[in-house]
Amino acid sequence: RKEVEQDPGPFNVPEGATVAFNCTYSNSASQSFFWYRQDCRKEPKLLMSVYSSGNEDGRFTAQLNRASQYISLLIRDSKLSDSATYLCVVNNAGNNRKLIWGLGTSLAVNP
Amino acid sequence: DAMVIQNPRYQVTQFGKPVTLSCSQTLNHNVMYWYQQKSSQAPKLLFHYYDKDFNNEADTPDNFQSRRPNTSFCFLDIRSPGLGDAAMYLCATSRAGPDTQYFGPGTRLTVL
């Protein structure tokens, strides 16, 4: 089993749609969770950290379920500019300075 | 603005010709990382420095070396680039601990 697993997609959605990405992680001792966004041929950029209580930033909502070792990202009212790859990232419980990266989920928002 | 800078943005080298990639940061972060990312793959950690303490990944080839002369700068040396080393090389920084990593724009390496 991969340490961080994501559905690779691609997800093709119309503008205005709501889309949800899911991610599972294998190490129950992991403490920090993130969603990064990566545009084609660009560097990853932090979208949001994920907290146990769940957190929201505008159209983006992240949820963490520790019991199920599951992380989600919900994007409401999709914009064309949301088209990117979304990477689920978890800290390495054995070495806090290292992150474990999912392969990413590709999103294309269409006019 | 505090940031992570990488130079050059694009590097073309010949097979076997050594190349050095540069990273600098104004964030004053303790940790600096080098990742290799190939198309449709997740970033792959090569090594990282925690202050002056070098931490190599077990599967990083010996062909890849790194130097961190001071807090602000870190270099990636590829001693004898092969065709399989063509990739995007990403530098990132973080404070100590399980913290967010901030990435530079990357250097895209082409090996001819």
GROMACS .gro file of C-alpha atoms in nm:
model
  223
    1ARG     CA    1   0.000   0.000   0.000
    2LYS     CA    2   0.131   0.344  -0.093
    3GLU     CA    3   0.197   0.579   0.196
    4VAL     CA    4  -0.026   0.850   0.046
    5GLU     CA    5  -0.285   0.754  -0.213
    6GLN     CA    6  -0.494   0.976  -0.433
    7ASP     CA    7  -0.724   0.921  -0.726
    8PRO     CA    8  -0.512   1.049  -1.018
    9GLY     CA    9  -0.813   1.166  -1.218
   10PRO     CA   10  -0.830   1.354  -1.442
   11PHE     CA   11  -1.139   1.525  -1.317
   12ASN     CA   12  -1.312   1.724  -1.590
   13VAL     CA   13  -1.581   1.956  -1.454
   14PRO     CA   14  -1.773   2.257  -1.586
   15GLU     CA   15  -1.727   2.599  -1.437
   16GLY     CA   16  -1.935   2.643  -1.126
   17ALA     CA   17  -1.928   2.275  -1.033
   18THR     CA   18  -1.836   2.140  -0.692
   19VAL     CA   19  -1.559   1.883  -0.694
   20ALA     CA   20  -1.415   1.670  -0.414
   21PHE     CA   21  -1.074   1.505  -0.393
   22ASN     CA   22  -0.993   1.226  -0.153
   23CYS     CA   23  -0.667   1.104  -0.009
   24THR     CA   24  -0.571   0.824   0.228
   25TYR     CA   25  -0.250   0.786   0.425
   26SER     CA   26  -0.101   0.476   0.579
   27ASN     CA   27   0.081   0.594   0.892
   28SER     CA   28  -0.155   0.668   1.179
   29ALA     CA   29   0.126   0.857   1.358
   30SER     CA   30   0.133   1.133   1.096
   31GLN     CA   31   0.061   1.474   1.246
   32SER     CA   32   0.061   1.734   0.970
   33PHE     CA   33  -0.143   1.736   0.654
   34PHE     CA   34  -0.144   1.967   0.357
   35TRP     CA   35  -0.295   2.024   0.017
   36TYR     CA   36  -0.058   2.170  -0.239
   37ARG     CA   37  -0.152   2.294  -0.582
   38GLN     CA   38   0.081   2.255  -0.880
   39ASP     CA   39   0.028   2.418  -1.217
   40CYS     CA   40   0.181   2.263  -1.525
   41ARG     CA   41   0.560   2.304  -1.525
   42LYS     CA   42   0.552   2.516  -1.208
   43GLU     CA   43   0.647   2.454  -0.848
   44PRO     CA   44   0.404   2.320  -0.588
   45LYS     CA   45   0.238   2.591  -0.382
   46LEU     CA   46   0.066   2.544  -0.050
   47LEU     CA   47  -0.311   2.560  -0.090
   48MET     CA   48  -0.399   2.491   0.270
   49SER     CA   49  -0.296   2.302   0.578
   50VAL     CA   50  -0.552   2.054   0.707
   51TYR     CA   51  -0.656   2.062   1.071
   52SER     CA   52  -0.845   1.806   1.276
   53SER     CA   53  -1.143   2.037   1.310
   54GLY     CA   54  -1.158   2.095   0.936
   55ASN     CA   55  -1.088   2.430   0.780
   56GLU     CA   56  -1.223   2.651   0.509
   57ASP     CA   57  -1.062   2.916   0.292
   58GLY     CA   58  -1.309   3.081   0.061
   59ARG     CA   59  -1.429   2.820  -0.188
   60PHE     CA   60  -1.195   2.554  -0.050
   61THR     CA   61  -1.273   2.323   0.242
   62ALA     CA   62  -1.038   2.062   0.382
   63GLN     CA   63  -1.138   1.781   0.617
   64LEU     CA   64  -0.934   1.529   0.812
   65ASN     CA   65  -1.062   1.200   0.949
   66ARG     CA   66  -0.788   1.052   1.167
   67ALA     CA   67  -0.982   0.736   1.248
   68SER     CA   68  -1.012   0.651   0.879
   69GLN     CA   69  -0.676   0.811   0.786
   70TYR     CA   70  -0.853   1.010   0.521
   71ILE     CA   71  -0.818   1.366   0.397
   72SER     CA   72  -1.048   1.550   0.161
   73LEU     CA   73  -1.052   1.873  -0.035
   74LEU     CA   74  -1.376   2.028  -0.158
   75ILE     CA   75  -1.377   2.302  -0.418
   76ARG     CA   76  -1.704   2.489  -0.463
   77ASP     CA   77  -1.801   2.706  -0.759
   78SER     CA   78  -1.504   2.590  -0.969
   79LYS     CA   79  -1.322   2.851  -1.176
   80LEU     CA   80  -1.117   2.800  -1.490
   81SER     CA   81  -0.814   2.909  -1.286
   82ASP     CA   82  -0.861   2.612  -1.051
   83SER     CA   83  -0.732   2.382  -1.326
   84ALA     CA   84  -0.417   2.226  -1.182
   85THR     CA   85  -0.287   1.917  -1.006
   86TYR     CA   86  -0.375   1.891  -0.637
   87LEU     CA   87  -0.122   1.710  -0.422
   88CYS     CA   88  -0.208   1.552  -0.089
   89VAL     CA   89   0.092   1.572   0.145
   90VAL     CA   90   0.150   1.418   0.487
   91ASN     CA   91   0.444   1.458   0.721
   92ASN     CA   92   0.673   1.159   0.766
   93ALA     CA   93   0.600   1.038   1.118
   94GLY     CA   94   0.950   0.894   1.146
   95ASN     CA   95   1.116   1.225   1.052
   96ASN     CA   96   0.914   1.539   1.102
   97ARG     CA   97   1.120   1.738   0.858
   98LYS     CA   98   1.018   1.521   0.566
   99LEU     CA   99   0.694   1.511   0.372
  100ILE     CA  100   0.532   1.224   0.190
  101TRP     CA  101   0.367   1.326  -0.135
  102GLY     CA  102   0.072   1.177  -0.315
  103LEU     CA  103   0.094   1.155  -0.693
  104GLY     CA  104  -0.167   1.427  -0.728
  105THR     CA  105  -0.514   1.456  -0.874
  106SER     CA  106  -0.550   1.642  -1.201
  107LEU     CA  107  -0.840   1.886  -1.233
  108ALA     CA  108  -0.956   2.050  -1.555
  109VAL     CA  109  -1.233   2.308  -1.525
  110ASN     CA  110  -1.403   2.365  -1.858
  111PRO     CA  111  -1.596   2.671  -1.981
  112ASP     CA  112   0.922   3.981  -0.016
  113ALA     CA  113   1.069   3.679   0.157
  114MET     CA  114   1.120   3.408  -0.096
  115VAL     CA  115   1.306   3.109  -0.236
  116ILE     CA  116   1.508   3.179  -0.549
  117GLN     CA  117   1.654   2.925  -0.788
  118ASN     CA  118   1.908   2.983  -1.061
  119PRO     CA  119   1.916   2.918  -1.340
  120ARG     CA  120   1.553   2.857  -1.430
  121TYR     CA  121   1.657   2.646  -1.728
  122GLN     CA  122   1.981   2.454  -1.764
  123VAL     CA  123   2.098   2.258  -2.064
  124THR     CA  124   2.400   2.036  -2.022
  125GLN     CA  125   2.572   1.760  -2.211
  126PHE     CA  126   2.578   1.399  -2.104
  127GLY     CA  127   2.849   1.363  -1.841
  128LYS     CA  128   2.919   1.736  -1.803
  129PRO     CA  129   2.896   1.849  -1.438
  130VAL     CA  130   2.630   2.101  -1.351
  131THR     CA  131   2.552   2.306  -1.040
  132LEU     CA  132   2.210   2.437  -0.950
  133SER     CA  133   2.167   2.717  -0.699
  134CYS     CA  134   1.906   2.796  -0.437
  135SER     CA  135   1.885   3.092  -0.203
  136GLN     CA  136   1.628   3.193   0.056
  137THR     CA  137   1.540   3.507   0.246
  138LEU     CA  138   1.305   3.326   0.486
  139ASN     CA  139   1.584   3.242   0.731
  140HIS     CA  140   1.453   2.887   0.751
  141ASN     CA  141   1.657   2.614   0.916
  142VAL     CA  142   1.582   2.343   0.663
  143MET     CA  143   1.657   2.338   0.293
  144TYR     CA  144   1.550   2.056   0.063
  145TRP     CA  145   1.629   1.940  -0.288
  146TYR     CA  146   1.367   1.749  -0.482
  147GLN     CA  147   1.368   1.595  -0.827
  148GLN     CA  148   1.039   1.590  -1.013
  149LYS     CA  149   0.972   1.417  -1.342
  150SER     CA  150   0.662   1.453  -1.554
  151SER     CA  151   0.342   1.321  -1.391
  152GLN     CA  152   0.532   1.215  -1.079
  153ALA     CA  153   0.537   1.347  -0.725
  154PRO     CA  154   0.844   1.540  -0.610
  155LYS     CA  155   1.114   1.296  -0.497
  156LEU     CA  156   1.329   1.408  -0.206
  157LEU     CA  157   1.701   1.382  -0.280
  158PHE     CA  158   1.839   1.523   0.045
  159HIS     CA  159   1.796   1.802   0.295
  160TYR     CA  160   1.996   2.014   0.533
  161TYR     CA  161   1.888   2.093   0.882
  162ASP     CA  162   2.117   2.388   0.947
  163LYS     CA  163   2.456   2.235   0.855
  164ASP     CA  164   2.345   1.878   0.919
  165PHE     CA  165   2.321   1.694   0.585
  166ASN     CA  166   2.057   1.420   0.545
  167ASN     CA  167   2.080   1.204   0.236
  168GLU     CA  168   1.797   0.982   0.116
  169ALA     CA  169   1.896   0.617   0.090
  170ASP     CA  170   1.805   0.594  -0.278
  171THR     CA  171   1.971   0.916  -0.394
  172PRO     CA  172   2.247   0.826  -0.642
  173ASP     CA  173   2.605   0.921  -0.555
  174ASN     CA  174   2.603   1.133  -0.869
  175PHE     CA  175   2.406   1.392  -0.671
  176GLN     CA  176   2.584   1.602  -0.411
  177SER     CA  177   2.490   1.911  -0.216
  178ARG     CA  178   2.655   2.198  -0.032
  179ARG     CA  179   2.517   2.452   0.208
  180PRO     CA  180   2.784   2.713   0.277
  181ASN     CA  181   2.553   2.931   0.489
  182THR     CA  182   2.191   2.961   0.600
  183SER     CA  183   2.081   3.136   0.283
  184PHE     CA  184   2.237   2.926   0.009
  185CYS     CA  185   2.225   2.565  -0.096
  186PHE     CA  186   2.368   2.403  -0.410
  187LEU     CA  187   2.291   2.085  -0.597
  188ASP     CA  188   2.584   1.937  -0.788
  189ILE     CA  189   2.526   1.669  -1.048
  190ARG     CA  190   2.867   1.526  -1.118
  191SER     CA  191   2.800   1.332  -1.436
  192PRO     CA  192   2.447   1.393  -1.563
  193GLY     CA  193   2.281   1.111  -1.750
  194LEU     CA  194   1.979   1.128  -1.976
  195GLY     CA  195   1.768   0.998  -1.688
  196ASP     CA  196   1.858   1.302  -1.478
  197ALA     CA  197   1.658   1.534  -1.700
  198ALA     CA  198   1.389   1.670  -1.470
  199MET     CA  199   1.267   1.968  -1.275
  200TYR     CA  200   1.479   2.029  -0.966
  201LEU     CA  201   1.296   2.198  -0.684
  202CYS     CA  202   1.444   2.366  -0.380
  203ALA     CA  203   1.225   2.411  -0.074
  204THR     CA  204   1.267   2.552   0.275
  205SER     CA  205   1.091   2.513   0.606
  206ARG     CA  206   1.132   2.598   0.970
  207ALA     CA  207   1.231   2.309   1.191
  208GLY     CA  208   0.972   2.042   1.257
  209PRO     CA  209   0.666   1.926   1.061
  210ASP     CA  210   0.613   2.259   0.895
  211THR     CA  211   0.498   2.385   0.560
  212GLN     CA  212   0.759   2.371   0.286
  213TYR     CA  213   0.798   2.670   0.057
  214PHE     CA  214   0.924   2.604  -0.291
  215GLY     CA  215   1.136   2.796  -0.536
  216PRO     CA  216   1.028   2.812  -0.902
  217GLY     CA  217   1.252   2.520  -0.994
  218THR     CA  218   1.531   2.460  -1.244
  219ARG     CA  219   1.440   2.257  -1.549
  220LEU     CA  220   1.741   2.048  -1.651
  221THR     CA  221   1.783   1.915  -2.001
  222VAL     CA  222   2.059   1.663  -2.073
  223LEU     CA  223   2.170   1.628  -2.435
   0.00000   0.00000   0.00000
